[in-house]
Amino acid sequence: MPHTCDDCQETFKTLSRLRLHDCSADEPTAGEDLLEDKREEINRQERQTERRVRRAASEALTAPLENARQGDEMAVYQALAAYERRLTDEWARGEDGDYWGFHRTFFGPAVEGLETVTEREGWPFLLDVLEAYWPEATSDFDTYPEHEPFGGAERGDFEEYPHVSHVLVAVTGMQLVRTRRDNDVAAIPVDALEYLLPFHRHPGDTQPWIDSMSYGWGIGHPNHPFETTIETLTDGEYEIWVGTAIEHAMHADQHAATTLLETLFDADLVADPAQLLQAVGKIDRGYNPDTSDHWNWETLSPAFHTDGFDWDPAVRDRLRRIVVDCGLAGRLPADWAFTDIVL
């Protein structure tokens, strides 16, 4: 569903784009005409960039992308390799390059091609692709320096992540959802969860960072220390990432996710209660978890769109106790509801 900024009324395809946009209403001179002019100028620049990029794209990129979208398995490998090469070349050119233009223009087609074959071939095919583009960045928490606030320098430099990571993380996340929906958590390969983890340290590209939060669908995995990892990340002050991961986890298993929240609060690891508990409010408002633009939630989780979230009343009671016990209720209206928990 589209999401509209309450301040500037601009509409976005995903909640993540809404949160990250530069709201023109913050400007003292903002008005309807100015907002419309700014939107039109942004759209015009994006159209110009897309036309320029498409003219510059070689058939070595466009042909395998199209073949991959038709289900050609070998074309997926060719398309990803050509996309990676082009993005690498554009990145090396710096300000003279069209890195983000190529990134935006071919993100969707690349996802569609990889997704088409992954749905048919399953995890063995996808894991083979992931292995070829595994990030150099580590999720070995013991080696991290002291955490710096979000927006500052991170250990995960941009060059430690393959340039096609935004495509791979998006499809991996969607495959997690399908697997959990159609089978159970044990059917999710441990390697898939391990692949997503290094992206919690914001690789310089917002898209894979956001989509890696789909890690939450791995809650309760019998062969992966999901809960311990979330505790470590919370203690390391990565609550922005953890909050959305827990929102995904609520959709996967609301009982286990609530138990995890209780554990985090009981251990006094949570610095900002609203950062984690707003996930409950977002679910009540009918929002999907934050993801990039190329997720089809209506297909991935149709029950949520048809009937809304099927809360267990006992879970709701436990979550209300968390809100009260952590002191967050004191910052909310007297007749507060979960939808009042916003950042």
Tab-separated table of N, CA, C and O in Angstrom, residues 59-144:
chain	number	residue	atom	x	y	z
A	59	GLU	N	24.271	-4.257	-24.550
A	59	GLU	CA	23.451	-5.457	-24.710
A	59	GLU	C	23.948	-6.582	-23.818
A	59	GLU	O	23.179	-7.477	-23.451
A	60	ALA	N	25.227	-6.514	-23.427
A	60	ALA	CA	25.770	-7.531	-22.523
A	60	ALA	C	25.074	-7.488	-21.165
A	60	ALA	O	25.073	-8.479	-20.434
A	61	LEU	N	24.465	-6.349	-20.826
A	61	LEU	CA	23.681	-6.238	-19.600
A	61	LEU	C	22.204	-6.447	-19.876
A	61	LEU	O	21.538	-7.229	-19.185
A	62	THR	N	21.660	-5.760	-20.863
A	62	THR	CA	20.208	-5.778	-21.070
A	62	THR	C	19.685	-7.125	-21.577
A	62	THR	O	18.603	-7.562	-21.170
A	63	ALA	N	20.451	-7.801	-22.441
A	63	ALA	CA	19.972	-9.075	-22.991
A	63	ALA	C	19.854	-10.157	-21.930
A	63	ALA	O	18.802	-10.812	-21.816
A	64	PRO	N	20.899	-10.407	-21.116
A	64	PRO	CA	20.729	-11.439	-20.084
A	64	PRO	C	19.702	-11.059	-19.022
A	64	PRO	O	19.046	-11.942	-18.458
A	65	LEU	N	19.561	-9.757	-18.743
A	65	LEU	CA	18.515	-9.356	-17.801
A	65	LEU	C	17.144	-9.774	-18.318
A	65	LEU	O	16.318	-10.314	-17.568
A	66	GLU	N	16.889	-9.530	-19.582
A	66	GLU	CA	15.605	-9.903	-20.160
A	66	GLU	C	15.439	-11.422	-20.189
A	66	GLU	O	14.361	-11.956	-19.872
A	67	ASN	N	16.492	-12.138	-20.539
A	67	ASN	CA	16.410	-13.606	-20.571
A	67	ASN	C	16.202	-14.184	-19.178
A	67	ASN	O	15.486	-15.176	-19.000
A	68	ALA	N	16.840	-13.559	-18.184
A	68	ALA	CA	16.647	-14.014	-16.805
A	68	ALA	C	15.196	-13.838	-16.374
A	68	ALA	O	14.619	-14.696	-15.704
A	69	ARG	N	14.590	-12.743	-16.773
A	69	ARG	CA	13.191	-12.493	-16.424
A	69	ARG	C	12.263	-13.508	-17.086
A	69	ARG	O	11.142	-13.717	-16.621
A	70	GLN	N	12.749	-14.148	-18.142
A	70	GLN	CA	11.975	-15.196	-18.806
A	70	GLN	C	12.249	-16.571	-18.204
A	70	GLN	O	11.706	-17.578	-18.666
A	71	GLY	N	13.145	-16.621	-17.170
A	71	GLY	CA	13.380	-17.874	-16.461
A	71	GLY	C	14.623	-18.627	-16.880
A	71	GLY	O	14.798	-19.787	-16.498
A	72	ASP	N	15.519	-17.985	-17.634
A	72	ASP	CA	16.756	-18.631	-18.079
A	72	ASP	C	17.768	-18.609	-16.930
A	72	ASP	O	18.276	-17.554	-16.550
A	73	GLU	N	18.073	-19.791	-16.391
A	73	GLU	CA	18.950	-19.886	-15.221
A	73	GLU	C	20.345	-19.352	-15.503
A	73	GLU	O	20.900	-18.579	-14.709
A	74	MET	N	20.956	-19.734	-16.629
A	74	MET	CA	22.291	-19.270	-16.948
A	74	MET	C	22.320	-17.761	-17.160
A	74	MET	O	23.298	-17.088	-16.827
A	75	ALA	N	21.232	-17.211	-17.679
A	75	ALA	CA	21.170	-15.767	-17.905
A	75	ALA	C	21.224	-14.993	-16.595
A	75	ALA	O	21.690	-13.847	-16.569
A	76	VAL	N	20.740	-15.587	-15.509
A	76	VAL	CA	20.822	-14.911	-14.211
A	76	VAL	C	22.279	-14.665	-13.840
A	76	VAL	O	22.654	-13.557	-13.430
A	77	TYR	N	23.114	-15.678	-13.972
A	77	TYR	CA	24.529	-15.513	-13.661
A	77	TYR	C	25.157	-14.454	-14.568
A	77	TYR	O	25.949	-13.616	-14.116
A	78	GLN	N	24.804	-14.486	-15.854
A	78	GLN	CA	25.357	-13.516	-16.794
A	78	GLN	C	24.890	-12.102	-16.469
A	78	GLN	O	25.684	-11.150	-16.511
A	79	ALA	N	23.622	-11.960	-16.132
A	79	ALA	CA	23.075	-10.644	-15.828
A	79	ALA	C	23.706	-10.052	-14.576
A	79	ALA	O	24.075	-8.865	-14.548
A	80	LEU	N	23.829	-10.863	-13.520
A	80	LEU	CA	24.429	-10.364	-12.283
A	80	LEU	C	25.892	-9.981	-12.499
A	80	LEU	O	26.358	-8.954	-11.981
A	81	ALA	N	26.609	-10.767	-13.276
A	81	ALA	CA	28.016	-10.462	-13.544
A	81	ALA	C	28.138	-9.160	-14.327
A	81	ALA	O	28.992	-8.312	-14.022
A	82	ALA	N	27.269	-8.972	-15.334
A	82	ALA	CA	27.325	-7.747	-16.131
A	82	ALA	C	26.907	-6.531	-15.305
A	82	ALA	O	27.508	-5.449	-15.427
A	83	TYR	N	25.909	-6.698	-14.469
A	83	TYR	CA	25.446	-5.608	-13.595
A	83	TYR	C	26.528	-5.227	-12.591
A	83	TYR	O	26.814	-4.045	-12.371
A	84	GLU	N	27.162	-6.236	-12.007
A	84	GLU	CA	28.250	-5.987	-11.049
A	84	GLU	C	29.401	-5.240	-11.726
A	84	GLU	O	29.954	-4.278	-11.160
A	85	ARG	N	29.787	-5.677	-12.932
A	85	ARG	CA	30.877	-5.005	-13.643
A	85	ARG	C	30.536	-3.547	-13.935
A	85	ARG	O	31.371	-2.655	-13.744
A	86	ARG	N	29.302	-3.309	-14.386
A	86	ARG	CA	28.929	-1.943	-14.722
A	86	ARG	C	28.897	-1.057	-13.489
A	86	ARG	O	29.384	0.091	-13.507
A	87	LEU	N	28.325	-1.546	-12.413
A	87	LEU	CA	28.278	-0.757	-11.183
A	87	LEU	C	29.689	-0.493	-10.651
A	87	LEU	O	29.990	0.610	-10.180
A	88	THR	N	30.561	-1.488	-10.731
A	88	THR	CA	31.935	-1.308	-10.284
A	88	THR	C	32.635	-0.230	-11.105
A	88	THR	O	33.345	0.639	-10.555
A	89	ASP	N	32.429	-0.255	-12.415
A	89	ASP	CA	33.043	0.752	-13.286
A	89	ASP	C	32.507	2.149	-12.974
A	89	ASP	O	33.279	3.120	-12.914
A	90	GLU	N	31.199	2.251	-12.780
A	90	GLU	CA	30.608	3.561	-12.488
A	90	GLU	C	31.070	4.079	-11.126
A	90	GLU	O	31.310	5.279	-10.954
A	91	TRP	N	31.216	3.171	-10.169
A	91	TRP	CA	31.696	3.575	-8.845
A	91	TRP	C	33.127	4.107	-8.940
A	91	TRP	O	33.467	5.114	-8.303
A	92	ALA	N	33.947	3.473	-9.743
A	92	ALA	CA	35.343	3.897	-9.890
A	92	ALA	C	35.445	5.273	-10.537
A	92	ALA	O	36.432	6.002	-10.319
A	93	ARG	N	34.454	5.662	-11.322
A	93	ARG	CA	34.476	6.963	-11.975
A	93	ARG	C	34.096	8.100	-11.032
A	93	ARG	O	34.217	9.280	-11.394
A	94	GLY	N	33.633	7.771	-9.837
A	94	GLY	CA	33.300	8.801	-8.852
A	94	GLY	C	32.162	9.692	-9.313
A	94	GLY	O	31.154	9.218	-9.845
A	95	GLU	N	32.337	11.000	-9.154
A	95	GLU	CA	31.275	11.942	-9.502
A	95	GLU	C	30.984	11.965	-10.995
A	95	GLU	O	29.914	12.429	-11.423
A	96	ASP	N	31.916	11.501	-11.801
A	96	ASP	CA	31.691	11.461	-13.250
A	96	ASP	C	30.878	10.234	-13.670
A	96	ASP	O	30.474	10.132	-14.830
A	97	GLY	N	30.654	9.327	-12.763
A	97	GLY	CA	29.932	8.108	-13.081
A	97	GLY	C	28.439	8.235	-12.864
A	97	GLY	O	27.941	9.237	-12.327
A	98	ASP	N	27.716	7.221	-13.276
A	98	ASP	CA	26.255	7.170	-13.129
A	98	ASP	C	25.872	5.999	-12.240
A	98	ASP	O	24.921	5.265	-12.531
A	99	TYR	N	26.620	5.830	-11.145
A	99	TYR	CA	26.424	4.649	-10.298
A	99	TYR	C	24.977	4.512	-9.841
A	99	TYR	O	24.341	3.466	-10.038
A	100	TRP	N	24.440	5.556	-9.223
A	100	TRP	CA	23.099	5.431	-8.642
A	100	TRP	C	22.030	5.397	-9.722
A	100	TRP	O	20.952	4.829	-9.514
A	101	GLY	N	22.330	5.945	-10.895
A	101	GLY	CA	21.400	5.819	-12.008
A	101	GLY	C	21.272	4.380	-12.475
A	101	GLY	O	20.164	3.871	-12.687
A	102	PHE	N	22.404	3.700	-12.649
A	102	PHE	CA	22.370	2.278	-13.025
A	102	PHE	C	21.754	1.437	-11.907
A	102	PHE	O	20.987	0.504	-12.171
A	103	HIS	N	22.106	1.786	-10.685
A	103	HIS	CA	21.573	1.074	-9.518
A	103	HIS	C	20.052	1.125	-9.519
A	103	HIS	O	19.379	0.090	-9.409
A	104	ARG	N	19.491	2.307	-9.665
A	104	ARG	CA	18.039	2.466	-9.598
A	104	ARG	C	17.339	1.866	-10.820
A	104	ARG	O	16.293	1.220	-10.702
A	105	THR	N	17.916	2.064	-11.998
A	105	THR	CA	17.253	1.649	-13.237
A	105	THR	C	17.178	0.136	-13.381
A	105	THR	O	16.169	-0.414	-13.834
A	106	PHE	N	18.241	-0.567	-12.979
A	106	PHE	CA	18.293	-2.011	-13.225
A	106	PHE	C	18.092	-2.856	-11.971
A	106	PHE	O	18.152	-4.089	-12.038
A	107	PHE	N	17.822	-2.211	-10.845
A	107	PHE	CA	17.533	-2.926	-9.607
A	107	PHE	C	16.314	-3.830	-9.796
A	107	PHE	O	16.355	-5.045	-9.550
A	108	GLY	N	15.202	-3.257	-10.256
A	108	GLY	CA	13.981	-4.023	-10.430
A	108	GLY	C	14.109	-5.177	-11.411
A	108	GLY	O	13.746	-6.319	-11.082
A	109	PRO	N	14.621	-4.944	-12.626
A	109	PRO	CA	14.786	-6.060	-13.555
A	109	PRO	C	15.694	-7.159	-13.031
A	109	PRO	O	15.441	-8.350	-13.265
A	110	ALA	N	16.767	-6.782	-12.318
A	110	ALA	CA	17.675	-7.795	-11.778
A	110	ALA	C	16.982	-8.625	-10.704
A	110	ALA	O	17.145	-9.855	-10.638
A	111	VAL	N	16.202	-7.985	-9.846
A	111	VAL	CA	15.440	-8.708	-8.830
A	111	VAL	C	14.442	-9.650	-9.499
A	111	VAL	O	14.311	-10.816	-9.115
A	112	GLU	N	13.761	-9.151	-10.520
A	112	GLU	CA	12.748	-9.970	-11.188
A	112	GLU	C	13.367	-11.225	-11.803
A	112	GLU	O	12.810	-12.321	-11.703
A	113	GLY	N	14.543	-11.086	-12.420
A	113	GLY	CA	15.192	-12.245	-13.018
A	113	GLY	C	15.627	-13.256	-11.982
A	113	GLY	O	15.343	-14.467	-12.111
A	114	LEU	N	16.324	-12.784	-10.940
A	114	LEU	CA	16.780	-13.697	-9.893
A	114	LEU	C	15.606	-14.317	-9.161
A	114	LEU	O	15.610	-15.514	-8.840
A	115	GLU	N	14.569	-13.539	-8.915
A	115	GLU	CA	13.392	-14.027	-8.203
A	115	GLU	C	12.654	-15.087	-9.016
A	115	GLU	O	12.186	-16.094	-8.468
A	116	THR	N	12.561	-14.890	-10.314
A	116	THR	CA	11.848	-15.846	-11.172
A	116	THR	C	12.476	-17.234	-11.092
A	116	THR	O	11.782	-18.245	-10.920
A	117	VAL	N	13.803	-17.282	-11.181
A	117	VAL	CA	14.479	-18.582	-11.165
A	117	VAL	C	14.529	-19.141	-9.744
A	117	VAL	O	14.402	-20.356	-9.542
A	118	THR	N	14.688	-18.281	-8.754
A	118	THR	CA	14.727	-18.750	-7.366
A	118	THR	C	13.406	-19.394	-6.963
A	118	THR	O	13.389	-20.438	-6.287
A	119	GLU	N	12.294	-18.806	-7.356
A	119	GLU	CA	10.997	-19.416	-7.039
A	119	GLU	C	10.880	-20.815	-7.631
A	119	GLU	O	10.269	-21.700	-7.035
A	120	ARG	N	11.469	-21.015	-8.795
A	120	ARG	CA	11.373	-22.319	-9.459
A	120	ARG	C	12.393	-23.317	-8.922
A	120	ARG	O	12.078	-24.478	-8.682
A	121	GLU	N	13.634	-22.864	-8.712
A	121	GLU	CA	14.730	-23.777	-8.357
A	121	GLU	C	14.971	-23.890	-6.861
A	121	GLU	O	15.586	-24.851	-6.393
A	122	GLY	N	14.554	-22.893	-6.089
A	122	GLY	CA	14.687	-22.973	-4.638
A	122	GLY	C	16.046	-22.560	-4.107
A	122	GLY	O	16.869	-21.957	-4.797
A	123	TRP	N	16.278	-22.943	-2.849
A	123	TRP	CA	17.486	-22.523	-2.132
A	123	TRP	C	18.789	-22.998	-2.758
A	123	TRP	O	19.770	-22.244	-2.740
A	124	PRO	N	18.908	-24.201	-3.293
A	124	PRO	CA	20.205	-24.602	-3.852
A	124	PRO	C	20.723	-23.619	-4.905
A	124	PRO	O	21.911	-23.270	-4.920
A	125	PHE	N	19.828	-23.162	-5.778
A	125	PHE	CA	20.231	-22.189	-6.791
A	125	PHE	C	20.624	-20.859	-6.143
A	125	PHE	O	21.683	-20.293	-6.435
A	126	LEU	N	19.788	-20.351	-5.243
A	126	LEU	CA	20.060	-19.046	-4.639
A	126	LEU	C	21.338	-19.069	-3.810
A	126	LEU	O	22.141	-18.130	-3.853
A	127	LEU	N	21.562	-20.128	-3.045
A	127	LEU	CA	22.775	-20.207	-2.236
A	127	LEU	C	24.026	-20.242	-3.109
A	127	LEU	O	25.076	-19.698	-2.730
A	128	ASP	N	23.935	-20.851	-4.272
A	128	ASP	CA	25.057	-20.851	-5.200
A	128	ASP	C	25.377	-19.431	-5.658
A	128	ASP	O	26.551	-19.041	-5.753
A	129	VAL	N	24.339	-18.648	-5.922
A	129	VAL	CA	24.536	-17.253	-6.316
A	129	VAL	C	25.125	-16.450	-5.154
A	129	VAL	O	26.071	-15.662	-5.326
A	130	LEU	N	24.587	-16.634	-3.951
A	130	LEU	CA	25.091	-15.899	-2.785
A	130	LEU	C	26.567	-16.188	-2.534
A	130	LEU	O	27.345	-15.281	-2.194
A	131	GLU	N	26.952	-17.428	-2.693
A	131	GLU	CA	28.355	-17.795	-2.462
A	131	GLU	C	29.286	-17.031	-3.398
A	131	GLU	O	30.391	-16.653	-3.014
A	132	ALA	N	28.821	-16.776	-4.611
A	132	ALA	CA	29.653	-16.064	-5.583
A	132	ALA	C	29.809	-14.588	-5.234
A	132	ALA	O	30.762	-13.944	-5.688
A	133	TYR	N	28.895	-14.055	-4.434
A	133	TYR	CA	28.916	-12.624	-4.101
A	133	TYR	C	28.845	-12.403	-2.589
A	133	TYR	O	28.212	-11.477	-2.114
A	134	TRP	N	29.522	-13.259	-1.846
A	134	TRP	CA	29.498	-13.145	-0.381
A	134	TRP	C	30.277	-11.900	0.051
A	134	TRP	O	31.374	-11.646	-0.446
A	135	PRO	N	29.739	-11.089	0.962
A	135	PRO	CA	30.458	-9.875	1.373
A	135	PRO	C	31.722	-10.189	2.151
A	135	PRO	O	31.804	-11.202	2.857
A	136	GLU	N	32.705	-9.329	2.009
A	136	GLU	CA	33.942	-9.458	2.775
A	136	GLU	C	33.763	-8.963	4.198
A	136	GLU	O	34.537	-9.312	5.088
A	137	ALA	N	32.765	-8.125	4.425
A	137	ALA	CA	32.515	-7.603	5.768
A	137	ALA	C	32.185	-8.748	6.714
A	137	ALA	O	31.634	-9.769	6.311
A	138	THR	N	32.504	-8.570	7.980
A	138	THR	CA	32.312	-9.624	8.964
A	138	THR	C	31.169	-9.285	9.908
A	138	THR	O	30.832	-8.120	10.119
A	139	SER	N	30.554	-10.306	10.459
A	139	SER	CA	29.585	-10.113	11.540
A	139	SER	C	30.130	-10.720	12.826
A	139	SER	O	29.381	-11.152	13.696
A	140	ASP	N	31.449	-10.752	12.937
A	140	ASP	CA	32.110	-11.221	14.156
A	140	ASP	C	32.115	-10.063	15.154
A	140	ASP	O	32.987	-9.205	15.138
A	141	PHE	N	31.114	-10.026	16.022
A	141	PHE	CA	30.892	-8.880	16.883
A	141	PHE	C	32.069	-8.596	17.813
A	141	PHE	O	32.307	-7.445	18.194
A	142	ASP	N	32.818	-9.618	18.175
A	142	ASP	CA	33.927	-9.411	19.102
A	142	ASP	C	35.042	-8.562	18.490
A	142	ASP	O	35.871	-8.014	19.215
A	143	THR	N	35.067	-8.460	17.163
A	143	THR	CA	36.129	-7.689	16.512
A	143	THR	C	35.727	-6.237	16.279
A	143	THR	O	36.538	-5.445	15.797
A	144	TYR	N	34.489	-5.859	16.613
A	144	TYR	CA	34.028	-4.507	16.311
A	144	TYR	C	34.682	-3.484	17.233
A	144	TYR	O	34.858	-3.730	18.434
